[in-house]
Coordinates of C-alpha atoms and ligand atoms in Angstrom, one line a residue:
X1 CA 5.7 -30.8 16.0
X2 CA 9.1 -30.9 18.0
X3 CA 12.5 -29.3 15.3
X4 CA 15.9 -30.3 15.8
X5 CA 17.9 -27.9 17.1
X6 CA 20.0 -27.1 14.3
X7 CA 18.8 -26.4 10.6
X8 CA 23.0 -27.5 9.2
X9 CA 24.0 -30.5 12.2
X10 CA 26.3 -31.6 9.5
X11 CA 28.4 -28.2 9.2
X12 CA 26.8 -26.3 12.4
X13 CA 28.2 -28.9 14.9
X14 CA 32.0 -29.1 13.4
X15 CA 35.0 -29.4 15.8
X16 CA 37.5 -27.2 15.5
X17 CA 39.8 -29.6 13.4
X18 CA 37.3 -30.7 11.0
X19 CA 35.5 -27.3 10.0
X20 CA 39.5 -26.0 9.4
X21 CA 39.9 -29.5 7.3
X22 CA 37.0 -28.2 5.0
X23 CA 38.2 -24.6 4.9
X24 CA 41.4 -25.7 3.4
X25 CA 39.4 -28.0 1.0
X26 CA 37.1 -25.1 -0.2
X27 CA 40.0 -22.6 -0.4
X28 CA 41.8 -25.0 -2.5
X29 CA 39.2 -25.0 -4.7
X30 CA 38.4 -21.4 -4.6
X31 CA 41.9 -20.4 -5.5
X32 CA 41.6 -22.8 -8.6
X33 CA 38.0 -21.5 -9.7
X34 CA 39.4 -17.8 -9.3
X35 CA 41.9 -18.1 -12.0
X36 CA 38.8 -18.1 -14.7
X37 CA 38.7 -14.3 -13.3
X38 CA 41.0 -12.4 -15.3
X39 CA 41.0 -9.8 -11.9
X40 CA 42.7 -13.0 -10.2
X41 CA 44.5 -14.6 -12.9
X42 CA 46.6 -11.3 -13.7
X43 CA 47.2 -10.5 -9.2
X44 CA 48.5 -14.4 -9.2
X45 CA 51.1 -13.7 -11.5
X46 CA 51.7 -10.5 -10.8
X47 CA 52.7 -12.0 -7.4
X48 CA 54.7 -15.2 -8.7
X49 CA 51.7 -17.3 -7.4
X50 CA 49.7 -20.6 -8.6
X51 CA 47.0 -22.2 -7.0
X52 CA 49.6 -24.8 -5.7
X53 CA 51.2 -21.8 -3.6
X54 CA 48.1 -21.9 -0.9
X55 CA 48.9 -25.6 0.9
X56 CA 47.8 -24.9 4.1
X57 CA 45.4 -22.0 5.7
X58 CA 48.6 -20.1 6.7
X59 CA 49.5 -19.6 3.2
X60 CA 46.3 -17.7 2.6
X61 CA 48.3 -14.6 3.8
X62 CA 50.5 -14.9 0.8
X63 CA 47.4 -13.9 -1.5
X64 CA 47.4 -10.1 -1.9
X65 CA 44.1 -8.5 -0.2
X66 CA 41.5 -7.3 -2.4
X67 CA 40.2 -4.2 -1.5
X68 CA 36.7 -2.2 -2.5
X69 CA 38.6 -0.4 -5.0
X70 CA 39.7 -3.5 -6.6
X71 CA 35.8 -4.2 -7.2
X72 CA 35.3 -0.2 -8.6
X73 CA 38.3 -0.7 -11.1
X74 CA 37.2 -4.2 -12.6
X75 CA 33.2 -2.5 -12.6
X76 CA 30.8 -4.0 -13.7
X77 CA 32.1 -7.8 -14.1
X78 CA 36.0 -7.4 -14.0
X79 CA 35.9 -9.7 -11.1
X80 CA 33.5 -12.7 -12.3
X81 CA 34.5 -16.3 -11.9
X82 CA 32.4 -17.6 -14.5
X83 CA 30.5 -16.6 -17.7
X84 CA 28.0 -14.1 -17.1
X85 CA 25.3 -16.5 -18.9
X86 CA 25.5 -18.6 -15.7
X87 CA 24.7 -15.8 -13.3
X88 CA 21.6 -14.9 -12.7
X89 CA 21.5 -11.8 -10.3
X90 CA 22.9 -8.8 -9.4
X91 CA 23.2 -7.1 -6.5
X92 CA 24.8 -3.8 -5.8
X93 CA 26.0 -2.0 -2.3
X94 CA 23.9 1.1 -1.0
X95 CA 27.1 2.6 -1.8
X96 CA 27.3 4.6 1.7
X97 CA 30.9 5.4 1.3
X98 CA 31.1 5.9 -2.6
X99 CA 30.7 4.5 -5.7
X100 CA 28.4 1.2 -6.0
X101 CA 29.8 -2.0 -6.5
X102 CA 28.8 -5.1 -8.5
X103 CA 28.2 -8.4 -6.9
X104 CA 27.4 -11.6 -9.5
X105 CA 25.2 -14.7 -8.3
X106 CA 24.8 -18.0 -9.8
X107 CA 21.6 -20.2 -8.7
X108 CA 23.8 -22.0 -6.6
X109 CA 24.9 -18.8 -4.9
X110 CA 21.7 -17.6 -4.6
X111 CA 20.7 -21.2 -2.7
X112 CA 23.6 -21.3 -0.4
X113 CA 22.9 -17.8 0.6
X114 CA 19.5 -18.5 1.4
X115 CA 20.8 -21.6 3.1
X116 CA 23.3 -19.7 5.3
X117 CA 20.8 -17.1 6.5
X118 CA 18.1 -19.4 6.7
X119 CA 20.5 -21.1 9.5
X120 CA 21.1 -18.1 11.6
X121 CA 17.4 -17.6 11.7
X122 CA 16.5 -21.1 13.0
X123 CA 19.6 -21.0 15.3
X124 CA 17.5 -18.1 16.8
X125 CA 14.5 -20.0 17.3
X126 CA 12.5 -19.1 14.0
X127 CA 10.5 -22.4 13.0
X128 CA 8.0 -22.8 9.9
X129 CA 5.0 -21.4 12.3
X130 CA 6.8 -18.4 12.4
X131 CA 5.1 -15.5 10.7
X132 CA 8.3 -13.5 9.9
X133 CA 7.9 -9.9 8.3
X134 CA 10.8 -8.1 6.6
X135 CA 10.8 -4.0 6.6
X136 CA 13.9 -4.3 4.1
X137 CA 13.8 -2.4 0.9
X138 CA 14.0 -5.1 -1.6
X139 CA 16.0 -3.8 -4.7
X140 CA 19.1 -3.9 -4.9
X141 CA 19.6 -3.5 -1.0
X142 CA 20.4 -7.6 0.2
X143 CA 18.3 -7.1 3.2
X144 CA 15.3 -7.8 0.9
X145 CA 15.6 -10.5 -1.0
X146 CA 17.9 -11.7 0.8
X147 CA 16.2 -12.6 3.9
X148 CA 12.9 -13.6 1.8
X149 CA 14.6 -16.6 -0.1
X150 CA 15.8 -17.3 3.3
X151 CA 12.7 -17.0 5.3
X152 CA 10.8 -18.8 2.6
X153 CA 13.2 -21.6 3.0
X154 CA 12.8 -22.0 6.3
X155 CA 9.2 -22.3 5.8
X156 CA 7.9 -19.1 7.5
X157 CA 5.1 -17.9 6.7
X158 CA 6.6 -14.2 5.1
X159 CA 5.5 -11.0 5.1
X160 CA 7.1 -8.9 2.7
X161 CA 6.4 -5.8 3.6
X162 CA 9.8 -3.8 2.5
X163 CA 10.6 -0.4 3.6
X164 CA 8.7 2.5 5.1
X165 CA 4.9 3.5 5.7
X166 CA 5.5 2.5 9.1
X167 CA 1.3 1.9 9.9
X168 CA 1.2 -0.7 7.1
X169 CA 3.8 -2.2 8.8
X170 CA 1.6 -2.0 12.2
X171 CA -1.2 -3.3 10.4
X172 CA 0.3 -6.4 8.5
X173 CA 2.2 -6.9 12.4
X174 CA -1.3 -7.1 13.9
X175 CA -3.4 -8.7 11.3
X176 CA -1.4 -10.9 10.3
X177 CA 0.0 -12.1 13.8
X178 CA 3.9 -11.6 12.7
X179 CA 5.8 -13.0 14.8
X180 CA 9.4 -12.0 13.4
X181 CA 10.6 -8.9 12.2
X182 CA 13.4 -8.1 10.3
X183 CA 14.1 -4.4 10.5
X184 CA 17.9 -1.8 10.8
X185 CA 17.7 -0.9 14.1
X186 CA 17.1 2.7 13.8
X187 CA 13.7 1.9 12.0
X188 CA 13.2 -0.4 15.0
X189 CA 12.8 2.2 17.4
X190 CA 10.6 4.0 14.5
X191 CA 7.8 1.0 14.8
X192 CA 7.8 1.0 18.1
X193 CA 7.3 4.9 18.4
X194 CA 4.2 4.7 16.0
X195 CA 2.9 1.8 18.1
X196 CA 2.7 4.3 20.8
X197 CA 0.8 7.2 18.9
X198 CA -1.7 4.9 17.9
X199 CA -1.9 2.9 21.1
X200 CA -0.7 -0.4 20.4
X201 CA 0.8 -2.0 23.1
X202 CA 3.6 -4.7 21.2
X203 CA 2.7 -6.9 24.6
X204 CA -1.0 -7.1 24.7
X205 CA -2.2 -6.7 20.8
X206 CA 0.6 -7.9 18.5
X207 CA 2.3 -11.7 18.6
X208 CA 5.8 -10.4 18.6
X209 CA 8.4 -12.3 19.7
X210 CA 12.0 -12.1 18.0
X211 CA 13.4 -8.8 16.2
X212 CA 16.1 -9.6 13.7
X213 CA 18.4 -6.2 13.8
X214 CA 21.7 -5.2 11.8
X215 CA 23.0 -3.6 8.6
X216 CA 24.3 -0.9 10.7
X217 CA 26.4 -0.4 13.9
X218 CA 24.3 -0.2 17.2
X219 CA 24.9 -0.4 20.9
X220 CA 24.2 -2.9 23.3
X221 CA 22.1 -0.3 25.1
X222 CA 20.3 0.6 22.0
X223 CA 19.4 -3.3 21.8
X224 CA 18.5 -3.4 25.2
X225 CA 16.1 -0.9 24.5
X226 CA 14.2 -2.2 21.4
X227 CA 13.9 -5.3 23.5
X228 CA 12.7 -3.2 26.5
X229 CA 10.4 -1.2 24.2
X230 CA 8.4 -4.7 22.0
X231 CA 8.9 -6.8 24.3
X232 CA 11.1 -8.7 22.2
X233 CA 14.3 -11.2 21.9
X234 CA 16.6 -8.8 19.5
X235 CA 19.8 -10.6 17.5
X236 CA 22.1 -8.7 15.4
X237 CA 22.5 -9.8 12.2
X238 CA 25.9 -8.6 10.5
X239 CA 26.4 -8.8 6.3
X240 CA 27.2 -7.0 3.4
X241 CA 26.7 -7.3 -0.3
X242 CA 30.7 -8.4 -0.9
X243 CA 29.5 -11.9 1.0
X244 CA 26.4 -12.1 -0.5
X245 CA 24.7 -10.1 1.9
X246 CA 22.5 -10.6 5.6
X247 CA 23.6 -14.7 6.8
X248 CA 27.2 -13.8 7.1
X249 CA 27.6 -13.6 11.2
X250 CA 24.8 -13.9 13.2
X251 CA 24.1 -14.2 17.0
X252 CA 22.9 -17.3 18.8
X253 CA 20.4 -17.5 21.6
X254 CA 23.4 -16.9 24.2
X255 CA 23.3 -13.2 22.0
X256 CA 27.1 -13.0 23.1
X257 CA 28.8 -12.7 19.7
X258 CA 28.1 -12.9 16.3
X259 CA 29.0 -16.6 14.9
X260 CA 30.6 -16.0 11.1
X261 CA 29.8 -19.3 9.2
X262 CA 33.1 -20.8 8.5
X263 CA 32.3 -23.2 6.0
X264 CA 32.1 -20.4 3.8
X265 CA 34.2 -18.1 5.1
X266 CA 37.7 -17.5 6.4
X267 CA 37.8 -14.7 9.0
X268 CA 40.8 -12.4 9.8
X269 CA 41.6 -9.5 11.7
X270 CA 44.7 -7.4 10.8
X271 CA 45.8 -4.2 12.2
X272 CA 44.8 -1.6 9.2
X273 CA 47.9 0.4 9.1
X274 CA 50.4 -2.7 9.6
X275 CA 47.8 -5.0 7.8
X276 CA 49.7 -7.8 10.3
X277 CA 47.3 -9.9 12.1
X278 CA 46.3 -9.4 15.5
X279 CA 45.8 -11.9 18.5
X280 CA 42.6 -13.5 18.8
X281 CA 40.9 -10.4 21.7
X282 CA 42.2 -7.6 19.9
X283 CA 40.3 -5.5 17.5
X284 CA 40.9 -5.1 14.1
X285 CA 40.3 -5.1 10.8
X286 CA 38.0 -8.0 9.2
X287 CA 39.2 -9.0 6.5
X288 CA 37.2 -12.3 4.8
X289 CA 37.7 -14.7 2.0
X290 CA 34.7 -16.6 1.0
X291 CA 35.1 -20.2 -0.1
X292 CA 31.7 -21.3 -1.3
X293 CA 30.5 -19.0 -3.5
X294 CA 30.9 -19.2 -7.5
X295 CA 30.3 -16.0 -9.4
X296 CA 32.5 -14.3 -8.1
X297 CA 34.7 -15.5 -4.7
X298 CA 37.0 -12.8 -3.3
X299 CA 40.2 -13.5 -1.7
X300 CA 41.1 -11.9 1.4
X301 CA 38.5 -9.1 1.0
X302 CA 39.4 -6.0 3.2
X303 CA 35.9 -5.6 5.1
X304 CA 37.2 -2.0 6.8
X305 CA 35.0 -3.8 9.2
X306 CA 36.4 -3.3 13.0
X307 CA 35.8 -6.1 15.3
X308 CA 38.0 -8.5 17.7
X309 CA 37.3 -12.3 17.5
X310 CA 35.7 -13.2 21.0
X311 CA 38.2 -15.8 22.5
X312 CA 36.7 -19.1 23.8
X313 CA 34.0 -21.5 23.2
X314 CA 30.4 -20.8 23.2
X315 CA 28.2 -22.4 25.3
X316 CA 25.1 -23.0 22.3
X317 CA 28.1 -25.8 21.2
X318 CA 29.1 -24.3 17.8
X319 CA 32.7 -24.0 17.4
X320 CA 32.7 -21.2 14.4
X321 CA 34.2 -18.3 15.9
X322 CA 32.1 -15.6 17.5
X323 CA 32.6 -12.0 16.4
X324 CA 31.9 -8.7 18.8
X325 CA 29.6 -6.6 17.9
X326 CA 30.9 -4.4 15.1
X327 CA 32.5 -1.0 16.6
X328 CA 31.8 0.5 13.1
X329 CA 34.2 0.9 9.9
X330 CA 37.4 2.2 9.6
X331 CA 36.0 5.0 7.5
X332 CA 33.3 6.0 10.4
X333 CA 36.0 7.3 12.8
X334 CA 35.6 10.3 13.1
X335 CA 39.5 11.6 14.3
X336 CA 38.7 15.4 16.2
X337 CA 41.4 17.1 18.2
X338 CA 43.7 14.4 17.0
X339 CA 41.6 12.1 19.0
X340 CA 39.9 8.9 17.4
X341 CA 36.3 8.6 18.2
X342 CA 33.4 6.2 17.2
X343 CA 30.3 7.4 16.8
X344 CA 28.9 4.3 18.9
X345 CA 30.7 5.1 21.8
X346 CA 28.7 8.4 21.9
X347 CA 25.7 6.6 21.4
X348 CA 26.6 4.2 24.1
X349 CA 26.7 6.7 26.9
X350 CA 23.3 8.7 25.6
X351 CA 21.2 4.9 25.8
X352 CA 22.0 4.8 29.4
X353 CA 19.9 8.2 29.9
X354 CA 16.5 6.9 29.9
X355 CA 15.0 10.4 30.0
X356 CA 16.5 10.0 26.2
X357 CA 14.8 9.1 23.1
X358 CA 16.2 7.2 20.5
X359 CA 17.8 10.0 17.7
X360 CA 20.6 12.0 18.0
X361 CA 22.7 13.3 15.4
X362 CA 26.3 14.7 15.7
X363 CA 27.9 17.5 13.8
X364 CA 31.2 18.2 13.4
X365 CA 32.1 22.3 12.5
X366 CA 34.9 24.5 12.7
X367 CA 34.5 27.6 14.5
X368 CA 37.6 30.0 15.0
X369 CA 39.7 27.7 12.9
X370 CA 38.8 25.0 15.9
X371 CA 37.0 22.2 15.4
X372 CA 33.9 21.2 17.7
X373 CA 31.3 18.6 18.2
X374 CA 27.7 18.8 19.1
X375 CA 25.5 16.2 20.2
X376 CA 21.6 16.7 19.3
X377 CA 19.3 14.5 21.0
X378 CA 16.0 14.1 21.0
X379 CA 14.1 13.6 24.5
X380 CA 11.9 11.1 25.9
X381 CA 8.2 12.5 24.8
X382 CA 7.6 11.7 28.1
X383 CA 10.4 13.7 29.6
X384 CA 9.7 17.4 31.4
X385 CA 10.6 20.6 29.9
X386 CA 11.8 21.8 33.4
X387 CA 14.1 24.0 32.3
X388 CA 17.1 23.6 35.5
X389 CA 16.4 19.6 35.4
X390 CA 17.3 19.4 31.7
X391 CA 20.8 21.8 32.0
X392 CA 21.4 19.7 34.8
X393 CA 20.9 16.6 32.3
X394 CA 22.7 18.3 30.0
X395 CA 26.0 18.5 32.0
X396 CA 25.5 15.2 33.1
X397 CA 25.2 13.7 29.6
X398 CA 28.3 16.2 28.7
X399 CA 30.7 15.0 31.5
X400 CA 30.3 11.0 30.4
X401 CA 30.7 11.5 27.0
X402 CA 33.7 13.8 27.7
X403 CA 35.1 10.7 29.8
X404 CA 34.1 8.2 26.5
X405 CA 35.6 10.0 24.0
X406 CA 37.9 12.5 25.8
X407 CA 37.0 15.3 24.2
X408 CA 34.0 17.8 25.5
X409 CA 30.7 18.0 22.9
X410 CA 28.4 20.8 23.1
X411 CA 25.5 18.6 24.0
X412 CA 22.0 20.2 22.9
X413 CA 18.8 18.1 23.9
X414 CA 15.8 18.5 21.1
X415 CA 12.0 17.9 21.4
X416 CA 10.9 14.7 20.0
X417 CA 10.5 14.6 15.9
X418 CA 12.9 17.4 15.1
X419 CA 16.2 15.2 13.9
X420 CA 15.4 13.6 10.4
X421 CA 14.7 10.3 10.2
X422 CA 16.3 8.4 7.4
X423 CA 14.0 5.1 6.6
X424 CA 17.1 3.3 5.7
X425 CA 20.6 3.0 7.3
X426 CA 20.4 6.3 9.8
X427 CA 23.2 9.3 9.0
X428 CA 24.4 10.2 12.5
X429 CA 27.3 12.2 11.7
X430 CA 27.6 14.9 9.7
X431 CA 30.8 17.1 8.9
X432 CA 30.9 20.4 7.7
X433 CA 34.5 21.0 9.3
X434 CA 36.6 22.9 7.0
X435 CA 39.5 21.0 5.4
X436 CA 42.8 23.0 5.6
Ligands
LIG501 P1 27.1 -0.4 1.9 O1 28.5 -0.9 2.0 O2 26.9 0.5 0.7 O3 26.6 0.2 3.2 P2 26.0 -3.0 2.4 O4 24.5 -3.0 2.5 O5 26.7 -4.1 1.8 O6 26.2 -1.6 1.6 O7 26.5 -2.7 3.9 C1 27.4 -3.6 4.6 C2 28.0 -2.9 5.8 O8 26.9 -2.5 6.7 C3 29.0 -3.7 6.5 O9 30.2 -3.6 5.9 C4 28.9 -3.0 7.9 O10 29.7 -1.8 7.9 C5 27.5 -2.6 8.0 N1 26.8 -3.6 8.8 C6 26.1 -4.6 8.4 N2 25.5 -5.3 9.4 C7 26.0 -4.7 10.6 C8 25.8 -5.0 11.9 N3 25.1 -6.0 12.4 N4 26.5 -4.2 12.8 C9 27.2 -3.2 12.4 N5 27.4 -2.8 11.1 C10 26.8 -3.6 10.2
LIG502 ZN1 26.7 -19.7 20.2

């Protein structure tokens, strides 16, 4: 059976003018619906605002941002739009950087979610005779449920396999002839290194052909390799529970930027000291306002999210705009010697080394009240223990980071199997510096 080529025509194949015509629509009506939130009613008035204020998109930046702590303060329900007998789930963040947060759903949320992720996956080729298996945890973690609704919507064939007991996962891959897994990359490389000790070629024994990867920053190197390794097509896949969850920006075949669906969300990207927005290229801030969703909208929500908007038009013919890959949040930088560093700039330079395997782990400490950074890294099992070709390795992997990240790491490489492996988003930094 021949599919169209988009799952949304109606929304997916906008012009510029028209999809901002229907973001100024929505808003509109989003500003209205958020004065049944007393969190919203008492910041408009606060600020001498109605919902007449916001007349054109420019005048969103007259709403206040609303920040995570905004959503900690009004825990759990502070921030609904609508009577808690018309929602109908809950979902909280992992809460990597703190306390969790509460995030309502009414069935219609629930549907348009599905809807929007449901989109990304058949703008990546997914059809109904897809077999699509997600390692998610499902819980309170959106990368569950959130891509089952949506896979079952599409009309794959789904394999919910959630988190962990990686030969399972092997087994269901193979018996069941899965075609499509959803997986955080770092558990990507994980399958693929238990294919190995139990000699499953991806290639020859499994029908593999498209890895959905995201819920935490990764390289383009580290992609590269998870394609390299299943012999895959791998698309990042960028959400977070604030927006519902996995559907919010997602790459297209062209895998040159992440599209961010902008019929139900307005994307900006403000410097985060100045909070003043910054020219389409630049990176950023995101900061995003979602304008079709009715629990519990949120109005210029700061992401802490750092991306640039990719200028230009895509060639797959969707004009919603493309985001880069993330560089990681504000709160990941880790700032050493007074220099600003991003963990995924280090992990950038060790991808290249294909003598390399896929874990490292950095530690900040001080030592003689100075502070230092080292850089484990597990090798390639397949690598030599020579022990002059692996210091000469060593100072090679030392001297490109130094030039990354301008500051010099004590680089140590590990066997295979000695950094821990989380089975859900990966820790790769940890700091035991002392704080003066
Ligand atoms: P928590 O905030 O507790 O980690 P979420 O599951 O909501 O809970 O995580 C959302 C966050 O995960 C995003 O704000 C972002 O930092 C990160 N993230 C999600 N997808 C990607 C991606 N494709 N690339 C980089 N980071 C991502
Ligand atoms: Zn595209």
């Amino acid at each position: 059976m021949e599919y169209p080529p988009f799952y949304n025509p109606e929304y997916e194949t906008l012009e510029r003018s028209e999809l901002e015509a229907l973001q100024l629509k929505r808003l509109k009506e989003t500003v209205v619906h958020c004065m049944q939130s007393p969190f919203y009613k008492k910041r408009f008035a606060e600020n001498k605002l109605t919902p007449d204020s916001i007349q054109s998109l420019d005048d969103l930046k007259r709403i206040p941002f609303t920040t995570k702590q905004d959503l900690r303060d009004t825990y759990p329900f502070g921030m609904a739009s609508v009577p808690l007998e018309k929602c109908v789930r809950l979902h909280s963040s992992s809460g990597t950087t703190g306390n969790p947060t509460v995030i309502l759903h009414t069935q219609r949320d629930l549907d348009q979610w599905a809807n929007a992720l449901a989109r990304c996956m058949w703008m990546v080729g997914l059809r109904p005779y897809d077999v699509f298996q997600n390692s998610s945890g499902y819980g309170m973690f959106t990368g569950g449920l959130g891509f089952q609704y949506a896979a079952e919507r599409l009309g794959m064939l789904t394999v919910p396999a959630a988190a962990g007991n990686t030969k399972r996962q092997l087994k269901f891959i193979t018996d069941f002839g899965t075609t499509a897994v959803h997986a955080i990359p770092s558990y990507a490389t994980r399958i693929f290194e238990v294919m190995q000790e139990l000699g499953i070629d991806p290639r020859r024994d499994t029908r593999l052909h498209t890895l959905i990867i995201g819920a935490e920053p990764h390289s383009e190197e580290q992609r590269r390799r998870i394609e390299e390794m299943l012999g895959v097509k791998a698309y990042n896949s960028f959400g977070m529970s604030e927006m519902c969850g996995p559907g919010v920006a997602f790459e297209c075949k062209e895998q040159n930027g992440l599209h961010i669906w902008e019929d139900y969300y307005i994307v900006e990207i403000v410097d985060p000291d100045t909070l003043e927005p910054v020219p389409d290229g630049e990176v950023g801030e995101m900061v995003l306002t979602t304008i079709n969703r009715e629990a519990m909208p949120l109005l210029r929500y700061r992401t802490r999210d750092l991306t640039r908007i990719l200028p230009g038009p895509c060639p797959c013919g969707r004009q919603h705009k493309r985001l880069d890959r993330m560089k990681g949040r504000s709160d990941d930088m880790i700032i050493l010697k007074g220099v600003n560093i991003f963990p995924i700039q280090i992990e950038q330079v060790l991808m290249q080394f294909k003598e390399l395997g896929n874990n490292y782990l950095i530690t900040l400490e001080t030592s003689d009240s100075n502070d230092d950074m080292t850089i484990e890294v597990e090798l390639n099992q397949l690598f030599t223990d020579d022990y002059s070709r692996l210091q000469i390795l060593t100072k090679e992997i030392t001297r490109q980071i130094k030039d990354e990240i301008l500051v010099t790491p004590h680089v140590k490489l590990v066997p295979k199997g000695v950094l821990p492996q989380s089975e859900g988003k990966a820790v790769r930094v940890k700091d035991l510096r002392k704080k003066f």
